[in-house]
Tab-separated table of C-alpha atoms in Angstrom:
chain	number	residue	atom	x	y	z
A	1	MET	CA	-89.968	-16.003	-98.018
A	2	ALA	CA	-89.132	-17.202	-101.717
A	3	THR	CA	-87.874	-20.821	-101.734
A	4	LEU	CA	-86.623	-20.285	-105.049
A	5	ALA	CA	-84.616	-23.461	-105.027
A	6	ASN	CA	-88.067	-25.691	-105.358
A	7	HIS	CA	-88.951	-24.140	-108.429
A	8	LEU	CA	-85.650	-24.240	-110.060
A	9	THR	CA	-84.853	-27.617	-109.267
A	10	GLY	CA	-88.430	-29.042	-109.482
A	11	ARG	CA	-88.302	-30.298	-106.192
A	12	ASP	CA	-91.425	-30.470	-103.931
A	13	SER	CA	-89.787	-31.015	-100.614
A	14	ASP	CA	-89.260	-27.763	-98.550
A	15	ILE	CA	-85.419	-27.266	-98.412
A	16	SER	CA	-86.040	-25.232	-95.172
A	17	SER	CA	-85.264	-28.625	-93.356
A	18	ASN	CA	-82.424	-29.333	-95.264
A	19	SER	CA	-79.174	-28.530	-93.159
A	20	GLU	CA	-76.970	-27.033	-96.013
A	21	SER	CA	-79.866	-24.321	-97.012
A	22	VAL	CA	-78.849	-20.807	-96.599
A	23	LEU	CA	-80.755	-17.567	-96.673
A	24	LEU	CA	-80.113	-14.438	-99.126
A	25	ALA	CA	-81.589	-11.053	-98.758
A	26	SER	CA	-82.183	-9.262	-101.606
A	27	GLY	CA	-81.344	-5.397	-100.222
A	28	ALA	CA	-83.414	-3.859	-103.405
A	29	GLY	CA	-86.685	-5.816	-102.817
A	30	ASN	CA	-86.301	-6.766	-99.236
A	31	SER	CA	-86.982	-10.319	-100.051
A	32	LEU	CA	-85.598	-13.433	-98.646
A	33	PHE	CA	-84.541	-16.652	-100.653
A	34	ARG	CA	-83.612	-19.694	-99.221
A	35	VAL	CA	-81.159	-21.900	-101.548
A	36	HIS	CA	-78.580	-24.637	-101.404
A	37	ALA	CA	-75.329	-23.726	-99.926
A	38	SER	CA	-73.889	-26.367	-102.032
A	39	ILE	CA	-75.129	-25.103	-105.537
A	40	LEU	CA	-73.995	-21.474	-104.682
A	41	GLY	CA	-70.622	-22.767	-103.544
A	42	ASP	CA	-70.156	-24.957	-106.820
A	43	LYS	CA	-71.151	-21.868	-109.021
A	44	SER	CA	-69.492	-18.991	-106.888
A	45	LEU	CA	-65.816	-19.254	-105.505
A	46	ALA	CA	-66.632	-15.978	-103.344
A	47	PHE	CA	-69.551	-18.179	-101.644
A	48	GLN	CA	-67.365	-21.213	-101.701
A	49	ASP	CA	-64.733	-19.340	-99.238
A	50	MET	CA	-67.638	-17.807	-97.258
A	51	PHE	CA	-69.137	-21.323	-96.407
A	52	ALA	CA	-65.466	-23.126	-96.034
A	53	ALA	CA	-64.644	-20.263	-93.467
A	54	SER	CA	-66.245	-21.796	-90.336
A	55	GLN	CA	-65.592	-25.523	-91.594
A	56	GLY	CA	-62.913	-27.253	-89.332
A	57	THR	CA	-63.264	-24.818	-86.425
A	58	LYS	CA	-65.723	-24.916	-83.239
A	59	LEU	CA	-67.503	-21.868	-84.896
A	60	GLU	CA	-71.115	-21.810	-86.052
A	61	GLN	CA	-72.255	-20.483	-89.503
A	62	VAL	CA	-74.221	-17.493	-88.373
A	63	ASP	CA	-74.596	-15.352	-91.838
A	64	GLY	CA	-77.571	-17.142	-93.701
A	65	SER	CA	-78.622	-19.319	-90.929
A	66	THR	CA	-81.749	-17.663	-89.898
A	67	ASP	CA	-84.380	-15.127	-91.101
A	68	ASP	CA	-83.098	-12.206	-89.181
A	69	LYS	CA	-79.214	-12.976	-89.943
A	70	PRO	CA	-79.337	-13.704	-93.820
A	71	ILE	CA	-76.528	-13.100	-96.159
A	72	CYS	CA	-77.207	-9.758	-97.745
A	73	VAL	CA	-76.889	-8.621	-101.411
A	74	PRO	CA	-75.882	-5.041	-102.347
A	75	LEU	CA	-78.609	-2.263	-102.458
A	76	GLN	CA	-77.772	-1.594	-105.763
A	77	VAL	CA	-78.703	-4.930	-107.240
A	78	SER	CA	-82.132	-5.087	-108.180
A	79	GLU	CA	-84.390	-7.925	-107.081
A	80	SER	CA	-85.148	-9.188	-110.727
A	81	ALA	CA	-80.975	-9.329	-111.428
A	82	PHE	CA	-80.482	-11.292	-108.417
A	83	GLU	CA	-83.245	-13.764	-109.108
A	84	LEU	CA	-81.547	-14.262	-112.711
A	85	PHE	CA	-78.336	-14.690	-110.795
A	86	LEU	CA	-79.672	-17.390	-108.689
A	87	SER	CA	-81.621	-18.729	-112.031
A	88	VAL	CA	-78.250	-19.126	-113.507
A	89	CYS	CA	-76.496	-20.845	-110.677
A	90	TYR	CA	-79.333	-23.525	-110.617
A	91	ASN	CA	-78.792	-23.829	-114.768
A	92	LYS	CA	-82.610	-22.802	-115.405
A	93	PRO	CA	-82.531	-19.014	-116.425
A	94	ASP	CA	-85.858	-17.671	-117.718
A	95	VAL	CA	-84.418	-16.086	-120.603
A	96	LEU	CA	-87.743	-14.647	-121.882
A	97	LYS	CA	-87.686	-12.353	-118.648
A	98	ILE	CA	-84.169	-10.959	-119.096
A	99	CYS	CA	-83.959	-7.407	-119.981
A	100	ASN	CA	-80.683	-5.582	-121.001
A	101	LYS	CA	-80.346	-4.017	-117.543
A	102	ALA	CA	-80.617	-7.215	-115.669
A	103	VAL	CA	-78.087	-8.819	-117.655
A	104	ILE	CA	-75.528	-6.075	-117.141
A	105	GLN	CA	-76.327	-6.430	-113.527
A	106	LEU	CA	-76.067	-10.331	-113.717
A	107	LEU	CA	-72.440	-9.628	-115.161
A	108	LYS	CA	-71.317	-7.498	-112.345
A	109	LEU	CA	-72.901	-10.014	-109.642
A	110	SER	CA	-70.865	-12.829	-111.617
A	111	ASP	CA	-67.898	-10.672	-111.482
A	112	MET	CA	-68.401	-9.863	-107.577
A	113	TYR	CA	-69.045	-13.297	-106.526
A	114	LEU	CA	-66.214	-14.801	-108.466
A	115	CYS	CA	-68.622	-17.243	-110.784
A	116	LYS	CA	-66.634	-19.971	-112.153
A	117	ASP	CA	-68.447	-19.749	-115.647
A	118	ALA	CA	-67.747	-16.250	-115.925
A	119	GLY	CA	-64.319	-16.695	-115.448
A	120	ILE	CA	-63.798	-19.470	-117.681
A	121	LYS	CA	-65.690	-17.415	-120.532
A	122	GLU	CA	-63.131	-14.776	-119.613
A	123	ARG	CA	-59.898	-16.859	-119.666
A	124	LEU	CA	-60.926	-17.836	-123.064
A	125	ASP	CA	-61.591	-14.405	-124.103
A	126	VAL	CA	-58.180	-13.043	-123.108
A	127	HIS	CA	-56.575	-16.347	-124.607
A	128	CYS	CA	-58.232	-15.475	-128.024
A	129	TRP	CA	-57.080	-11.869	-127.675
A	130	ILE	CA	-53.383	-12.819	-126.836
A	131	ILE	CA	-53.588	-15.080	-130.256
A	132	ALA	CA	-54.896	-12.404	-132.053
A	133	CYS	CA	-52.306	-9.860	-131.344
A	134	GLU	CA	-49.119	-12.002	-130.935
A	135	ALA	CA	-47.911	-13.875	-134.225
A	136	PRO	CA	-46.054	-17.112	-133.703
A	137	PRO	CA	-42.316	-16.625	-134.770
A	138	MET	CA	-41.613	-16.509	-138.381
A	139	VAL	CA	-40.042	-19.475	-140.038
A	140	HIS	CA	-37.170	-19.227	-142.141
A	141	VAL	CA	-35.898	-21.647	-144.704
A	142	GLY	CA	-32.208	-21.849	-145.350
A	143	THR	CA	-32.571	-20.006	-148.581
A	144	CYS	CA	-34.187	-16.840	-146.896
A	145	THR	CA	-32.182	-13.729	-147.615
A	146	ARG	CA	-34.523	-11.118	-145.929
A	147	GLN	CA	-35.311	-12.487	-142.682
A	148	LYS	CA	-35.615	-9.052	-140.971
A	149	SER	CA	-37.951	-7.691	-143.594
A	150	TYR	CA	-40.298	-11.000	-143.814
A	151	LYS	CA	-40.609	-11.012	-140.252
A	152	ASP	CA	-41.877	-7.407	-140.011
A	153	ASP	CA	-44.348	-8.159	-142.910
A	154	TRP	CA	-45.424	-11.464	-141.389
A	155	LYS	CA	-46.647	-9.566	-138.021
A	156	GLN	CA	-48.215	-7.103	-139.992
A	157	LEU	CA	-49.808	-9.900	-142.127
A	158	TRP	CA	-51.022	-11.779	-138.925
A	159	TRP	CA	-52.594	-8.722	-137.336
A	160	ASN	CA	-54.324	-7.721	-140.394
A	161	GLY	CA	-55.394	-11.338	-141.096
A	162	ILE	CA	-56.118	-13.464	-138.048
A	163	GLY	CA	-56.208	-10.346	-135.667
A	164	ARG	CA	-59.187	-9.140	-137.806
A	165	PHE	CA	-60.933	-12.420	-138.172
A	166	LEU	CA	-60.787	-13.367	-134.465
A	167	LEU	CA	-61.731	-9.897	-133.252
A	168	ASP	CA	-63.973	-8.910	-135.825
A	169	GLY	CA	-66.921	-7.182	-133.664
A	170	ARG	CA	-69.914	-7.981	-135.908
A	171	ASN	CA	-68.873	-11.575	-137.084
A	172	PRO	CA	-65.832	-13.036	-135.093
A	173	GLN	CA	-64.413	-16.263	-136.889
A	174	PRO	CA	-63.602	-19.130	-135.029
A	175	TYR	CA	-59.726	-20.094	-135.272
A	176	LYS	CA	-60.158	-22.651	-137.898
A	177	ASP	CA	-62.462	-20.444	-140.219
A	178	ALA	CA	-60.060	-17.589	-139.456
A	179	ILE	CA	-57.134	-19.634	-140.821
A	180	GLU	CA	-58.896	-20.724	-144.109
A	181	CYS	CA	-59.604	-16.827	-144.843
A	182	PHE	CA	-56.021	-16.266	-143.440
A	183	LYS	CA	-54.544	-18.475	-146.360
A	184	LYS	CA	-56.393	-16.562	-149.166
A	185	LEU	CA	-54.437	-13.234	-148.205
A	186	ASP	CA	-51.914	-11.685	-150.445
A	187	ILE	CA	-48.514	-12.504	-148.810
A	188	ARG	CA	-46.684	-9.750	-150.259
A	189	GLU	CA	-43.129	-10.049	-150.579
A	190	ILE	CA	-42.856	-12.924	-148.013
A	191	ASN	CA	-40.705	-15.719	-149.179
A	192	LEU	CA	-43.114	-18.611	-150.598
A	193	ASP	CA	-41.157	-21.246	-148.848
A	194	CYS	CA	-41.209	-19.332	-145.548
A	195	TRP	CA	-44.908	-18.763	-145.835
A	196	LYS	CA	-45.488	-22.629	-146.266
A	197	ALA	CA	-43.223	-23.558	-143.249
A	198	VAL	CA	-44.926	-20.921	-140.806
A	199	LEU	CA	-48.481	-21.933	-142.032
A	200	TYR	CA	-47.794	-25.536	-141.393
A	201	ILE	CA	-47.329	-24.736	-137.480
A	202	VAL	CA	-50.351	-22.409	-137.805
A	203	LYS	CA	-52.682	-24.748	-139.400
A	204	ALA	CA	-51.976	-27.393	-136.589
A	205	CYS	CA	-53.889	-25.390	-134.135
A	206	SER	CA	-51.510	-25.478	-131.356
A	207	ALA	CA	-52.278	-22.160	-130.369
A	208	PHE	CA	-55.623	-23.264	-128.989
A	209	ASN	CA	-54.623	-26.510	-126.929
A	210	HIS	CA	-55.244	-24.585	-123.670
A	211	GLN	CA	-58.591	-23.591	-125.224
A	212	ARG	CA	-59.436	-27.059	-125.869
A	213	LYS	CA	-58.054	-28.145	-122.433
A	214	LEU	CA	-60.133	-25.494	-120.709
A	215	ILE	CA	-63.583	-26.677	-122.549
A	216	THR	CA	-62.989	-30.393	-122.141
A	217	CYS	CA	-62.368	-29.764	-118.123
A	218	THR	CA	-65.562	-27.944	-117.996
A	219	ALA	CA	-67.475	-30.220	-119.843
A	220	ASP	CA	-66.072	-33.048	-117.860
A	221	ASP	CA	-66.850	-31.112	-114.673
A	222	LEU	CA	-70.619	-30.446	-116.129
A	223	VAL	CA	-71.231	-34.298	-116.929
A	224	ASN	CA	-70.209	-35.168	-113.285
A	225	TYR	CA	-72.321	-32.363	-111.950
A	226	LEU	CA	-75.340	-33.502	-114.107
A	227	PHE	CA	-75.003	-37.360	-113.876
A	228	VAL	CA	-74.952	-39.392	-110.726
A	229	LYS	CA	-73.666	-42.742	-110.621
A	230	PRO	CA	-76.138	-45.172	-109.049
A	231	ASN	CA	-75.055	-46.840	-105.938
A	232	PHE	CA	-75.741	-50.250	-106.521
A	233	GLU	CA	-74.596	-51.414	-102.958
A	234	ASP	CA	-77.675	-49.229	-101.566
A	235	PHE	CA	-79.890	-51.028	-104.163
A	236	GLY	CA	-78.831	-54.585	-103.241
A	237	CYS	CA	-79.712	-53.880	-99.653
A	238	LEU	CA	-83.289	-53.695	-100.864
A	239	VAL	CA	-83.479	-56.983	-102.374
A	240	HIS	CA	-84.495	-59.911	-100.028
């Protein structure tokens, strides 16, 4: 049996005596892995729901509790990809051993087990696609006499500029850099005052408030996970 958690966390103690340990079986490699239920639950919404199903009931958790009743991983998942998945759950992936095939299977596993990190990255990507494709409303000054034509020109300019910069397959630009490039484009026949008014809104970066909020929340969760506050009350009990 591979007690992967000890290797990944650097702990010498065997977690087989830990009440929160669970067994996972790799169908492709016929191997057993003993890992921490709390870590899997923290990284994967699917595992979190699985472990929580028996809580609050009189039923004992069966799957993953013994060698003959492990939680089984689909047969099509290779053992190396499954080990990579577990190493990512423990925040210690061995990047030197990662092949392209294993990365593809890792993405499939992350999707299947509803991994939070994969979900956050996907939400950020989808948000970026929306920003690239949907231009903010055109702002018209009081002297503007061609609102309809300027509106159409603006949408085309946004897609050819911001859309191309954000979604460039070889060199995608962050929003601030994309805006700097966007400012240098030929605005064609758009009224200069209208252009300045809408550019003022675009430069405020309000379109990415959602992204900043999501990144901040994710960073806060990571800090809470990595840094444990000392319990000074327990420390005081040792002093006589």
